[in-house]
């Protein structure tokens, strides 16, 4: 498929919604305008594209892995995607790395998609400018979630004090076995 017109984003949503065999969807790096698959020229920064993707994902109950790394998704886009994916019966891996969801987008994504009734086991929110108060977002989920196995939050300018709170919460949670944060933002809790 080659999506080069604005109207094509509706086609993308329809194709995703109709393909019940689709298990993995990767749209990595499309905000930079990939020549072979230009979807995110329209999806990355425009609400209509995110809405079309979300509409398709609501209908597709088989997708297990969604990777929309580096697509210019902002807080509102994260909100729309999170509502579409909440309670999804198959989704177990989500990457929103390298976008611009910020603290607001991270909060809604974590709240909607990391509840104990979620099937999500891996979430990557690295490089999203989540910022200094991120412990208020992550600590409650880390302490209570029993399904998440990996949490990736590298490159988010998280303060040492907030990161220490997050690391301490990880000592309570025995389910999360994979965690990453950038070396420059990941202090020791010793």
XYZ file of C-alpha atoms in Angstrom:
190
model
C 0.000 0.000 0.000
C 1.139 3.495 -0.699
C -0.642 6.222 1.257
C 0.182 9.584 -0.267
C -3.030 11.593 -0.029
C -4.797 12.875 3.062
C -7.864 10.800 2.189
C -5.694 7.672 2.290
C -5.536 7.735 6.087
C -9.162 6.593 6.149
C -8.085 3.698 3.910
C -5.382 2.838 6.430
C -7.904 2.734 9.276
C -10.264 0.599 7.202
C -7.484 -1.810 6.210
C -6.367 -2.239 9.829
C -9.942 -2.738 11.004
C -10.728 -5.357 8.360
C -7.537 -7.377 8.697
C -8.269 -9.784 11.521
C -5.064 -11.664 10.676
C -2.886 -8.639 11.453
C -0.849 -9.401 14.574
C 1.971 -6.870 14.375
C 1.804 -3.295 13.089
C 4.971 -1.232 12.867
C 4.855 2.349 11.634
C 8.290 3.307 12.972
C 9.807 6.591 11.884
C 7.105 7.727 9.525
C 7.004 11.299 10.776
C 10.275 11.728 8.923
C 8.483 10.873 5.678
C 9.531 7.393 4.648
C 9.337 7.162 0.884
C 7.862 3.666 0.746
C 5.152 4.144 3.356
C 4.233 7.768 3.824
C 1.314 7.236 6.189
C 2.645 9.254 9.064
C 3.213 12.327 6.930
C -0.508 12.556 7.618
C -0.820 10.555 10.815
C 2.131 11.905 12.751
C 0.969 15.403 13.391
C -2.625 15.509 12.258
C -5.600 14.535 14.365
C -7.464 12.927 11.446
C -4.658 10.423 10.939
C -4.465 9.432 14.583
C -8.250 9.104 14.604
C -8.205 6.878 11.491
C -5.525 4.662 13.030
C -7.489 4.479 16.291
C -10.740 3.648 14.502
C -9.037 0.772 12.731
C -7.454 -0.474 15.965
C -10.854 -0.496 17.712
C -12.167 -2.881 15.058
C -9.065 -5.058 14.865
C -9.220 -7.393 17.837
C -6.239 -9.530 16.788
C -3.335 -7.076 16.863
C -0.751 -8.064 19.473
C 2.066 -5.586 18.843
C 1.823 -1.913 17.900
C 4.955 0.135 17.295
C 4.488 3.800 16.442
C 7.946 4.954 17.472
C 9.085 8.342 16.100
C 5.801 9.498 14.665
C 5.231 12.897 16.222
C 2.390 11.658 18.435
C 1.496 14.328 20.993
C -0.535 14.179 24.238
C -3.863 14.397 22.400
C -2.801 11.644 20.010
C -1.791 9.469 22.978
C -5.209 10.123 24.513
C -7.059 9.071 21.342
C -4.903 5.947 20.948
C -5.257 5.009 24.621
C -9.040 5.178 24.499
C -9.035 3.069 21.326
C -6.753 0.442 22.854
C -8.205 0.292 26.362
C -9.459 -3.218 27.061
C -8.055 -4.532 23.782
C -8.236 -8.344 23.961
C -4.933 -9.093 22.206
C -2.544 -6.137 22.503
C 0.444 -7.151 24.590
C 3.192 -4.850 23.308
C 3.076 -1.087 22.678
C 5.839 1.309 21.735
C 5.215 5.034 21.711
C 8.949 5.769 22.002
C 10.424 8.888 20.440
C 7.216 10.869 20.261
C 6.118 13.972 22.170
C 3.358 12.703 24.441
C 4.768 14.495 27.484
C 3.552 13.994 31.030
C -0.127 14.349 30.124
C 0.061 11.734 27.360
C 2.088 9.344 29.539
C -0.422 9.665 32.368
C -3.456 8.821 30.226
C -1.587 6.009 28.449
C -0.454 4.412 31.706
C -3.855 4.810 33.373
C -5.804 3.418 30.416
C -3.487 0.646 29.287
C -1.687 -0.626 32.371
C -4.591 -1.685 34.546
C -4.539 -5.230 35.894
C -7.231 -6.302 33.426
C -4.969 -5.301 30.528
C -3.063 -7.865 28.472
C -0.239 -5.375 27.940
C 3.082 -6.849 29.056
C 5.560 -4.484 27.381
C 5.279 -0.709 27.089
C 7.960 1.625 25.781
C 7.526 5.326 26.495
C 11.198 6.260 26.031
C 12.061 9.667 24.617
C 8.737 11.394 25.219
C 9.656 14.424 27.337
C 7.728 13.007 30.261
C 9.751 15.050 32.697
C 10.382 15.612 36.335
C 7.175 14.510 38.082
C 7.029 11.172 36.287
C 7.165 9.244 39.564
C 3.581 10.418 40.181
C 2.590 8.632 36.968
C 4.661 5.457 37.197
C 4.914 4.579 40.908
C 1.212 3.778 41.479
C 1.117 1.552 38.386
C 4.383 -0.184 39.235
C 3.210 -0.890 42.779
C -0.171 -2.321 41.770
C 0.184 -3.808 38.270
C 0.462 -7.604 38.046
C 0.562 -8.043 34.251
C 3.254 -5.655 33.003
C 6.624 -7.379 32.510
C 8.667 -4.619 30.856
C 8.645 -0.838 31.268
C 10.962 1.353 29.202
C 11.255 5.047 30.068
C 14.738 6.067 28.855
C 15.519 9.590 27.671
C 12.730 11.374 29.534
C 14.617 13.917 31.659
C 13.406 12.325 34.867
C 14.809 13.920 38.016
C 16.990 11.735 40.263
C 14.487 11.986 43.120
C 11.638 10.852 40.874
C 13.744 8.045 39.412
C 14.677 6.840 42.877
C 10.969 6.607 43.744
C 10.378 4.617 40.565
C 13.302 2.287 41.295
C 12.063 1.732 44.858
C 8.600 0.846 43.517
C 10.254 -1.737 41.266
C 11.610 -3.502 44.343
C 7.987 -4.097 45.427
C 6.764 -5.340 42.039
C 7.945 -8.872 41.240
C 6.181 -9.034 37.859
C 8.217 -6.358 36.063
C 11.434 -8.089 35.073
C 12.568 -5.660 32.367
C 13.155 -1.979 33.007
C 15.217 0.555 31.118
C 16.169 4.122 31.736
C 19.048 6.028 30.180
C 22.303 5.858 32.099
C 22.377 9.615 32.478
C 18.923 9.617 34.114
C 19.053 6.360 36.056
C 20.622 6.877 39.512
C 21.537 4.153 41.947
C 19.229 3.522 44.909
C 22.112 2.352 47.093
